[in-house]
Coordinates of C-alpha atoms and ligand atoms in Angstrom, one line a residue:
M230 CA 82.9 72.6 55.2
N231 CA 86.0 74.9 56.2
S232 CA 87.7 74.3 59.7
P233 CA 87.2 77.0 61.9
R234 CA 90.1 79.1 62.8
I235 CA 91.1 79.2 66.3
A236 CA 93.3 82.1 67.3
V237 CA 95.8 80.7 69.8
S238 CA 97.6 83.0 72.3
G239 CA 101.2 83.0 72.3
L240 CA 104.5 83.4 74.5
L241 CA 107.7 84.9 74.1
R242 CA 110.5 83.4 75.9
R243 CA 114.4 83.2 75.7
V244 CA 115.4 79.4 75.1
D245 CA 118.9 78.5 75.0
G246 CA 119.8 82.0 74.3
V247 CA 117.7 82.8 71.6
D248 CA 114.3 84.7 72.0
R249 CA 111.4 82.6 71.0
T250 CA 107.7 82.8 69.9
G251 CA 105.3 80.0 69.8
V252 CA 103.1 78.3 72.1
N253 CA 103.3 74.7 73.7
A254 CA 102.6 72.1 70.9
E255 CA 100.0 70.4 72.9
Y256 CA 97.5 73.5 72.4
V257 CA 97.9 73.3 68.7
A258 CA 97.4 69.6 68.9
A259 CA 94.7 69.6 70.8
V260 CA 92.8 72.5 68.6
L261 CA 93.9 70.1 65.7
A262 CA 92.6 66.8 67.2
A263 CA 89.2 69.0 67.8
G264 CA 88.8 69.8 63.9
G265 CA 90.0 73.1 64.3
M266 CA 92.6 75.0 62.8
P267 CA 94.8 76.5 65.2
L268 CA 96.9 80.0 64.2
V269 CA 99.2 81.2 67.0
L270 CA 99.4 84.7 67.5
S271 CA 102.4 86.2 69.0
P272 CA 102.6 88.7 71.7
L273 CA 104.9 90.8 69.7
L274 CA 102.2 91.4 67.6
G275 CA 101.2 94.3 70.7
A276 CA 98.1 95.3 71.8
A277 CA 97.2 98.0 68.9
R278 CA 97.1 95.0 66.8
A279 CA 95.3 92.7 68.5
A280 CA 92.0 93.1 67.3
D281 CA 93.0 92.8 63.6
A282 CA 94.9 89.7 64.6
L283 CA 91.6 88.5 64.9
D284 CA 90.1 89.2 61.7
G285 CA 89.2 85.9 60.1
C286 CA 89.1 84.0 63.4
D287 CA 86.3 82.5 64.8
G288 CA 87.5 81.7 68.1
L289 CA 90.2 82.4 70.7
L290 CA 92.1 80.1 72.5
L291 CA 94.2 81.7 75.6
T292 CA 96.6 79.6 76.9
G293 CA 98.7 79.1 80.2
G294 CA 101.9 81.0 81.3
A295 CA 103.4 83.3 83.4
D296 CA 101.7 85.0 86.7
I297 CA 99.5 88.1 85.9
D298 CA 100.7 91.6 87.0
P299 CA 99.0 92.0 89.9
A300 CA 99.2 96.0 89.2
R301 CA 96.4 94.6 86.5
Y302 CA 94.0 94.0 89.8
A303 CA 95.1 97.1 91.7
A304 CA 97.3 94.5 94.5
A305 CA 100.9 95.1 95.7
P306 CA 103.3 92.1 94.5
S307 CA 103.4 89.3 96.7
P308 CA 107.0 88.1 97.6
A309 CA 105.6 84.7 96.4
L310 CA 105.0 86.4 92.8
E311 CA 106.7 84.6 89.9
S312 CA 107.7 85.8 86.7
V313 CA 105.3 88.7 85.0
E314 CA 105.5 89.4 81.5
P315 CA 103.0 92.6 81.1
P316 CA 103.1 93.0 77.4
R317 CA 101.9 89.5 77.2
D318 CA 99.1 90.6 79.7
E319 CA 98.2 93.5 77.6
F320 CA 98.2 91.7 74.3
E321 CA 95.8 89.3 75.7
L322 CA 93.6 91.6 77.5
A323 CA 93.3 93.2 74.1
L324 CA 92.5 89.9 72.4
L325 CA 90.0 89.0 74.9
A326 CA 88.0 92.2 74.6
A327 CA 88.3 92.4 71.1
A328 CA 86.8 88.6 70.9
R329 CA 84.1 89.4 73.3
S330 CA 82.8 92.4 71.7
R331 CA 82.4 90.4 68.5
R332 CA 80.7 87.4 70.4
M333 CA 83.8 85.2 69.4
P334 CA 83.3 81.8 71.5
V335 CA 86.4 81.9 74.0
F336 CA 88.2 79.2 75.7
A337 CA 90.9 80.2 78.4
I338 CA 92.9 77.5 80.2
C339 CA 95.2 78.1 83.5
R340 CA 96.8 81.8 83.0
G341 CA 93.7 82.3 80.6
L342 CA 90.7 81.8 83.2
Q343 CA 93.0 84.0 85.5
L344 CA 93.3 86.7 82.7
V345 CA 89.5 86.5 82.0
N346 CA 88.6 87.1 86.0
V347 CA 91.0 90.0 86.0
A348 CA 89.8 91.2 82.7
A349 CA 86.3 91.4 84.2
G350 CA 87.5 93.3 87.3
G351 CA 88.5 90.4 89.8
T352 CA 91.4 89.6 91.9
L353 CA 93.6 86.7 92.3
W354 CA 95.4 84.9 95.1
Q355 CA 99.0 85.6 93.9
D356 CA 100.2 82.5 95.5
L357 CA 97.8 79.9 97.2
P358 CA 100.6 78.0 99.2
T359 CA 101.2 81.3 101.5
E360 CA 97.9 83.1 101.0
R361 CA 95.5 80.5 100.9
P362 CA 97.2 77.5 102.4
G363 CA 94.8 74.0 102.1
P364 CA 94.9 70.5 101.6
V365 CA 95.3 69.9 97.9
A366 CA 98.7 70.4 96.2
H367 CA 97.6 72.8 93.3
R368 CA 101.2 72.5 91.9
Q369 CA 101.4 68.9 91.8
A370 CA 104.5 67.2 92.3
A371 CA 103.4 64.6 89.9
P372 CA 104.4 64.9 86.2
P373 CA 102.0 67.2 84.7
A374 CA 99.6 65.4 82.4
E375 CA 98.8 63.2 85.7
P376 CA 95.5 63.6 87.2
T377 CA 96.0 64.6 91.0
H378 CA 92.8 66.4 92.5
T379 CA 89.2 66.2 91.5
V380 CA 86.6 69.1 90.8
R381 CA 82.8 69.3 91.2
V382 CA 80.9 71.2 88.5
A383 CA 78.1 73.4 89.1
P384 CA 75.0 71.6 88.1
G385 CA 72.9 73.3 85.1
S386 CA 76.1 75.4 84.0
R387 CA 77.3 75.1 80.2
T388 CA 80.8 73.7 82.0
A389 CA 78.4 70.6 83.8
D390 CA 76.7 70.2 79.9
L391 CA 80.2 69.5 79.0
L392 CA 81.7 67.6 81.7
G393 CA 78.7 66.4 84.1
T394 CA 78.7 67.3 87.3
G395 CA 81.7 65.2 88.8
P396 CA 83.7 64.7 90.5
L397 CA 86.2 64.9 87.8
R398 CA 89.8 63.8 87.9
V399 CA 92.0 66.7 86.7
N400 CA 95.8 67.9 86.2
S401 CA 96.9 71.0 88.4
T402 CA 100.0 73.2 87.9
H403 CA 99.2 76.4 89.1
H404 CA 100.2 78.5 92.1
Q405 CA 97.7 81.1 91.8
A406 CA 93.4 81.4 91.6
V407 CA 90.6 83.3 91.3
R408 CA 90.3 85.4 94.5
A409 CA 87.3 88.1 93.9
L410 CA 85.0 86.9 91.1
G411 CA 84.8 89.4 88.2
A412 CA 81.6 90.7 87.0
G413 CA 79.4 89.2 84.7
L414 CA 81.1 85.4 85.2
L415 CA 79.7 82.7 87.3
E416 CA 82.1 80.1 89.2
T417 CA 81.1 76.7 87.5
A418 CA 84.0 74.2 89.2
W419 CA 85.7 74.1 92.3
A420 CA 88.4 71.6 93.7
E421 CA 87.9 69.9 96.8
D422 CA 89.6 72.7 99.1
G423 CA 87.2 75.3 97.2
V424 CA 89.6 76.8 95.0
V425 CA 87.9 77.7 91.7
E426 CA 88.7 75.6 88.9
A427 CA 86.0 76.9 86.2
L428 CA 84.4 80.0 84.8
E429 CA 81.8 80.6 82.3
S430 CA 80.1 83.9 81.2
D431 CA 76.6 84.6 83.1
D432 CA 75.6 85.2 79.8
A433 CA 73.8 81.5 78.4
G434 CA 74.2 83.3 74.9
E435 CA 77.9 83.9 75.1
W436 CA 80.4 80.8 74.8
L437 CA 82.8 81.8 77.2
V438 CA 84.5 79.1 79.0
A439 CA 87.5 79.0 81.3
V440 CA 89.2 75.8 83.0
Q441 CA 92.1 76.2 85.7
W442 CA 93.7 72.8 84.9
H443 CA 95.2 72.0 81.6
P444 CA 92.5 69.8 79.3
E445 CA 95.5 69.9 76.3
R446 CA 96.9 67.4 78.4
G447 CA 94.4 65.2 78.0
S448 CA 94.4 63.7 81.6
A449 CA 90.7 63.4 82.0
G450 CA 90.6 61.8 78.8
A451 CA 87.1 61.9 77.1
A452 CA 86.2 65.0 79.4
D453 CA 89.2 67.0 78.2
R454 CA 88.3 66.1 74.5
A455 CA 84.7 67.3 75.0
L456 CA 86.1 71.0 76.4
F457 CA 88.0 71.2 73.0
S458 CA 85.4 69.7 70.6
A459 CA 82.6 72.1 72.0
F460 CA 84.8 75.1 71.8
V461 CA 85.8 74.4 68.3
A462 CA 82.0 73.5 67.3
A463 CA 80.6 76.8 68.8
A464 CA 83.3 78.2 66.6
A465 CA 81.9 76.5 63.8
A466 CA 78.5 77.7 64.5
T467 CA 79.8 81.5 64.2
V468 CA 81.3 80.8 60.8
Q469 CA 78.0 79.1 59.5
A470 CA 76.1 82.1 61.2
S471 CA 78.2 84.6 59.8
S472 CA 78.9 83.4 56.2
P473 CA 75.6 82.6 54.2
S474 CA 77.9 82.1 50.7
P475 CA 80.7 79.4 51.0
R476 CA 83.9 80.5 51.5
Ligands
MN695 MN1 93.8 72.9 90.7

């Protein structure tokens, strides 16, 4: 069987004086390890080309990165808002809309989870330490792959089918989080302080799973691999459903 083709949302960043586009290698490696064929899509493509760029792809992975422009959820910028990349917001929102309209499996990580929520009409805490202080350091001081807090997972959810109900130990390198939940989504995991750590579609027939931690870093071990494996398997199932003849 051909590997399912996984579109991976890329970033655009100036490094050493040169504008570069690509994505953190860990995302690509995690898709490969799960048996998928990762294809990085640059935000330089632009929103108008997003749907065309998904042609021939079987799944969409929305990756981590900068803060989402709060104008997207009709909020004034917090003083603690960090860098925003409106062209990337626009491109990824177009990718997500096109993927969902095709019923393509979507897996969203960190900023990707926040994008899924904003696309569904939800809002974000722009900076947890100043807007929703609590006992958990969601931007951990420990190395990025080290697990530092636990999450509990909603029983009966797709997320629990993949991870169990926990508590699961995960890494945490975010300062934003879900505030008001968007339409058609379910909260499916929470940290000890109640911060939302996973979302999924409320439509059991749609494979849309989002996590606030970084499973591509493998901190949660088998649980993190289970997320990528299930995502790639869902993409493979889409290939089989839409391709009656071998290709
Ligand atoms: Mn966290």
